[in-house]
Structures are given as C-alpha cells and as structure tokens.
XYZ file of C-alpha atoms in Angstrom:
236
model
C -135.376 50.615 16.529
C -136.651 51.205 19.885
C -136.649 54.357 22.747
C -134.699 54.250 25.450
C -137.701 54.033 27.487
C -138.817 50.873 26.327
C -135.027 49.296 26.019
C -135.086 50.285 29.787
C -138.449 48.965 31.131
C -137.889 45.440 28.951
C -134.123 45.168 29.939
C -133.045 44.981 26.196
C -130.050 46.488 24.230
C -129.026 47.082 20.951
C -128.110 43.535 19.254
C -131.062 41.800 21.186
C -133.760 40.169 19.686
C -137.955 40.609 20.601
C -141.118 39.498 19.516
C -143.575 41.914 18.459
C -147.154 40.557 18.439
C -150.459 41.539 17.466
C -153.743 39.643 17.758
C -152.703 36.288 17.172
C -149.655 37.502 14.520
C -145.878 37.310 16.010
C -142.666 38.773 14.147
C -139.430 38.586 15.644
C -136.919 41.392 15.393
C -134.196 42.890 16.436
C -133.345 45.949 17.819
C -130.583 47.258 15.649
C -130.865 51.292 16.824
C -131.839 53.116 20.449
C -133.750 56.317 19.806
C -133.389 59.250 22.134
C -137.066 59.286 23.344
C -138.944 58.760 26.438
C -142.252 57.027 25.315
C -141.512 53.789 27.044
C -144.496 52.129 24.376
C -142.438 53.136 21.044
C -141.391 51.126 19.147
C -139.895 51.786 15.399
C -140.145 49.109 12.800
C -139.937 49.078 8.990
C -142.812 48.967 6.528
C -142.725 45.241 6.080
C -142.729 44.186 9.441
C -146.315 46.016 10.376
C -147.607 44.541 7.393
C -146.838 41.281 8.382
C -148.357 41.666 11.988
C -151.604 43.939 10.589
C -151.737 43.238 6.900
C -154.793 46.159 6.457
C -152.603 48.632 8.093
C -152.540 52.200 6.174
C -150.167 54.576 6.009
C -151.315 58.013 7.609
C -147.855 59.863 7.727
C -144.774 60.175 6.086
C -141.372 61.524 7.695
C -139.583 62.790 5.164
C -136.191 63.851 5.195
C -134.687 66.885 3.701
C -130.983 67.638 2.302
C -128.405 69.455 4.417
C -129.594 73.235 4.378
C -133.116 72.982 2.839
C -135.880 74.940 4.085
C -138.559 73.030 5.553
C -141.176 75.410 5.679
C -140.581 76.433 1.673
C -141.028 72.940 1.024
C -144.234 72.505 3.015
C -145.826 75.244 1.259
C -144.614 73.991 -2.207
C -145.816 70.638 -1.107
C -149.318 72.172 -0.304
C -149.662 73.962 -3.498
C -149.067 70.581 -5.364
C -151.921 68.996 -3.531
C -154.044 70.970 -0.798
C -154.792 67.677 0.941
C -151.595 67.283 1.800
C -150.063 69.172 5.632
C -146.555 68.775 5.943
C -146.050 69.738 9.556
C -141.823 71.111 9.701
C -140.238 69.203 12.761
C -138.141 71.310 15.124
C -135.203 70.169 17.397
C -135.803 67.594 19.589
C -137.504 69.107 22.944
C -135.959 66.771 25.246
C -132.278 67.863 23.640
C -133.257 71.703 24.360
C -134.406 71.130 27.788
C -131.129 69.550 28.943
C -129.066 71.970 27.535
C -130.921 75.023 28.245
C -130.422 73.351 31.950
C -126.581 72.998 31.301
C -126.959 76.857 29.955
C -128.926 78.505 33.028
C -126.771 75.818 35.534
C -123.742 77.770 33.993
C -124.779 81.063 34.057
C -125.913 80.976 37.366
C -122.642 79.496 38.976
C -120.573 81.855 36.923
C -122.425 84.894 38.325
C -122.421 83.457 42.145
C -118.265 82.777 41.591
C -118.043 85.979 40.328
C -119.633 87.385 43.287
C -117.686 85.110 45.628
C -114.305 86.533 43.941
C -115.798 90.367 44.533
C -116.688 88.988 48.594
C -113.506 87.669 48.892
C -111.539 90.926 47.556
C -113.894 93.344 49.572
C -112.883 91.577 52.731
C -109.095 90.354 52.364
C -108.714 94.437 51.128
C -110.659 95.133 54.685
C -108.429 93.272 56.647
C -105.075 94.313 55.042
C -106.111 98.082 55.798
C -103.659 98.512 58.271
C -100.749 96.696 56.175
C -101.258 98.958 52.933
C -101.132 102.148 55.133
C -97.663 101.038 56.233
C -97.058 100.076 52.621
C -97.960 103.272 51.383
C -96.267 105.433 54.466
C -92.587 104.033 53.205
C -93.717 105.157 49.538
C -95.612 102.303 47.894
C -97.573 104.246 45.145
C -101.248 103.581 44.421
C -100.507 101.702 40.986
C -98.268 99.416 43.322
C -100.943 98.858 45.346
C -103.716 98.030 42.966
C -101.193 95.589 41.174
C -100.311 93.758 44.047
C -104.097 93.059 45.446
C -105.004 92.289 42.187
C -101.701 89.834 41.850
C -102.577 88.134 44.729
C -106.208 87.813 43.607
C -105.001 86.373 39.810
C -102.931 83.672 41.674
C -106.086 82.628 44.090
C -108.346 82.719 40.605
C -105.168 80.494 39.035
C -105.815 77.610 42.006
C -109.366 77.902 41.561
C -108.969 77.230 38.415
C -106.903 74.095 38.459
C -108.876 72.916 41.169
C -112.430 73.625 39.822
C -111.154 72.220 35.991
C -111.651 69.166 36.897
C -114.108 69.165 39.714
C -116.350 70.830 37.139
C -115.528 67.483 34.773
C -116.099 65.274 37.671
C -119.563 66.970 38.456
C -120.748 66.911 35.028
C -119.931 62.876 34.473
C -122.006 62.254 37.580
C -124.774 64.834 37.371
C -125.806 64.208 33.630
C -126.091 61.236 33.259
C -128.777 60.713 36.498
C -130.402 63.846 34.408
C -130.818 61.520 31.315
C -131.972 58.787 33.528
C -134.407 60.369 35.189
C -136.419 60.853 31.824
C -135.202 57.540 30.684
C -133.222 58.228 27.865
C -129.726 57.391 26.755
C -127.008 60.794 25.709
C -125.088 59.785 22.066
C -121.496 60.018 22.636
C -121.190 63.335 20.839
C -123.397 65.198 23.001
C -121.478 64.229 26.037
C -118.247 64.027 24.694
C -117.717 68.098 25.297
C -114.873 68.621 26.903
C -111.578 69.845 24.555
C -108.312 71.293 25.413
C -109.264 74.683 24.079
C -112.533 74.581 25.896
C -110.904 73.289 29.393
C -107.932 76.324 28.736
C -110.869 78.828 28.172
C -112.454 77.734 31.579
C -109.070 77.942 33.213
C -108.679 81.277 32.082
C -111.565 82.724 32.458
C -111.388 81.434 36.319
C -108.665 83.657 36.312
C -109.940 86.407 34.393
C -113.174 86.492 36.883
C -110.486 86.974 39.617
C -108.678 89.955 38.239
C -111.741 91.525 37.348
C -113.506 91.339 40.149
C -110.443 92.068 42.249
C -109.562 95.195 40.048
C -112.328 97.903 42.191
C -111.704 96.940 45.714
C -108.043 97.373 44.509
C -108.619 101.014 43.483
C -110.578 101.917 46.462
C -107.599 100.199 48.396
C -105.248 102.544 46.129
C -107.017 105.957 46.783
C -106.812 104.962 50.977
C -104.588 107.637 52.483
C -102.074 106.764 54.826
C -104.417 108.074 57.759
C -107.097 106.946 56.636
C -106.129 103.354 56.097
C -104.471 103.409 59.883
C -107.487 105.518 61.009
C -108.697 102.601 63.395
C -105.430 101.081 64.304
C-alpha cells in the first residue's frame, strides 16, 4: 500500500507493480491499496517484504487495532500496567480528514449567514421601494396581517427560485472545488466521503433556502404592516 503522495509523484495506481530496493536488495510489489496521506516517501509493505530487503530490521511499533466501540485509552493503561515498558500512544482521527471538513463546516456557515443577510438586504429595500404601493393598499382597506403575508409571500417564492437554482449550483461547486482541495495536499477522497449528497439532504437545503427567505422577510414585513397610510405616502 502506498500514499497518494507517492502514487502521484511516481505516476502509479492501484494494480501497478514497483520495485522497492535497498542497498543492493530489490523486491517487487504491487500496490494493491492507496492510503489517504500526504507523505509523498511512504510507503506500506508487509512484514515479509522488509525482511527480505533488510533482513536485521526490528520491529519498534505495533498498530494495533481495536473492536468496534472499545476504549483506546482504557486499553493503553491496562496495557501499561501489564508491562511499564510498553506506551501505547491512542490514535485520533485522521488530521487531514478534520481539516477538510472543518473547511466544508466554516465554508457553510459563512455563506449561510451572508445569504441570510442578502435575503434581510433584499426585503429592507424591495419593502422601501413598495412604500408608496402598500399605502394605497392599505388606504382601500388592506389590513396589516394582509400586508405582512403578502411581502413575506413574495419573499418565500424568491427563496423557492433560489433554491432550485442554488441546489444544484451548490452540487456543481462542490464537484469542482473539492477535489482541487484534495489535490492540492496530494491526496485522493474515498468515494464515501464525497459521495454526500441524498434526496433528504438536497430537500433540506431546498427548504431551508426557503425558510431563510421567510424568516428574514418576516420583520421588514411587520415594520411594512405598522406603516400608516400617511406615513407610507409621506414622501410621495
């Protein structure tokens, strides 16, 4: 098995076969696994393949594997108390894993907040700019609870469009954007870390497009509501 780096920088794929040397010792092998790191000087092989290229070779760490659910730190102290020479060291996730989806995480966040606030913009100044046309409303006896459900109507229908429309812009932004993210550190994403998207997930996005919309339409709405007739026409 070999990192992604090193598949990369030797122009090798899964299936291929190299030849490993060492002093004057070769082995050929073949990579049978790509491993999700970016040390492009990695290389994994099993126990009888170093022996073969460095016979004197000793082991100086094991990688142990724990069932589903274990604790690793219980075992590292139990392992301790059998022998104190031993120092199990528990592994963690993968850093490289976290990074890119804490990015996906804040990347999210942050656009949801600045469409959010785009939605409120929008509201503030379409509710502006119909001043004059929800004094007349409310001069031939539109009530205020008409008037709040109609801005906000109009608002739900605009967050509706967005959301068909940004659906699957979002989709095509995230094929193109992450995998140049995973090539920039040289590493290759397994299927089911990029294989996100789901009809539930895609319906929750629509919705919530729309749900950002109604929501942030729902206070410029009131304020719109509590306009008397004057002063709604005050500047006309």
């Amino acid at each position: 098995m070999a990192t992604s780096a090193f598949l990369h920088r030797h122009g090798l794929r899964v299936g291929d076969r190299l030849v490993l040397e060492k002093g004057d010792r070769r082995e050929n092998v073949v990579v049978v696994g790509e491993c999700m790191e970016t040390n492009g000087q990695l290389v994994f092989a099993d126990w009888s393949t170093l022996t073969a290229l460095s016979p004197g070779e000793k082991p100086i760490a094991y990688l142990i594997s724990l069932r589903g659910g274990a604790d690793a730190s219980a075992y590292a102290r139990a392992a301790r108390a059998v022998d104190s020479g031993v120092d199990p060291v528990p592994q963690g996730p993968n850093a490289t894993t976290q990074t890119i989806v804490g990015s996906a995480a804040l990347l999210t966040a942050m656009l949801t907040v600045v469409a959010s606030l785009g939605v409120l913009n929008t509201v503030v100044l379409n509710t502006r700019d119909r001043r004059r046309d929800l004094g007349m409303l409310k001069s031939i006896g539109m009530t205020p609870r008409q008037v709040t459900v109609m801005v906000v109507t109009s608002m739900a229908l605009l967050g509706a469009v967005g959301a068909l429309l940004g659906v699957p812009l979002g989709i095509a932004g995230y094929d193109l954007v992450v995998p140049r993210m995973a090539d920039a550190v040289d590493i290759v994403l397994p299927a089911f870390m990029t294989d996100v998207w789901r009809v539930g997930t895609l319906v929750l996005l629509a919705v919530s497009g729309v749900a950002i919309a109604v929501l942030g339409a729902f206070v410029p709405a009131r304020g719109a509501a509590r306009l008397t007739i004057a002063e709604a026409l005050r500047n006309e």
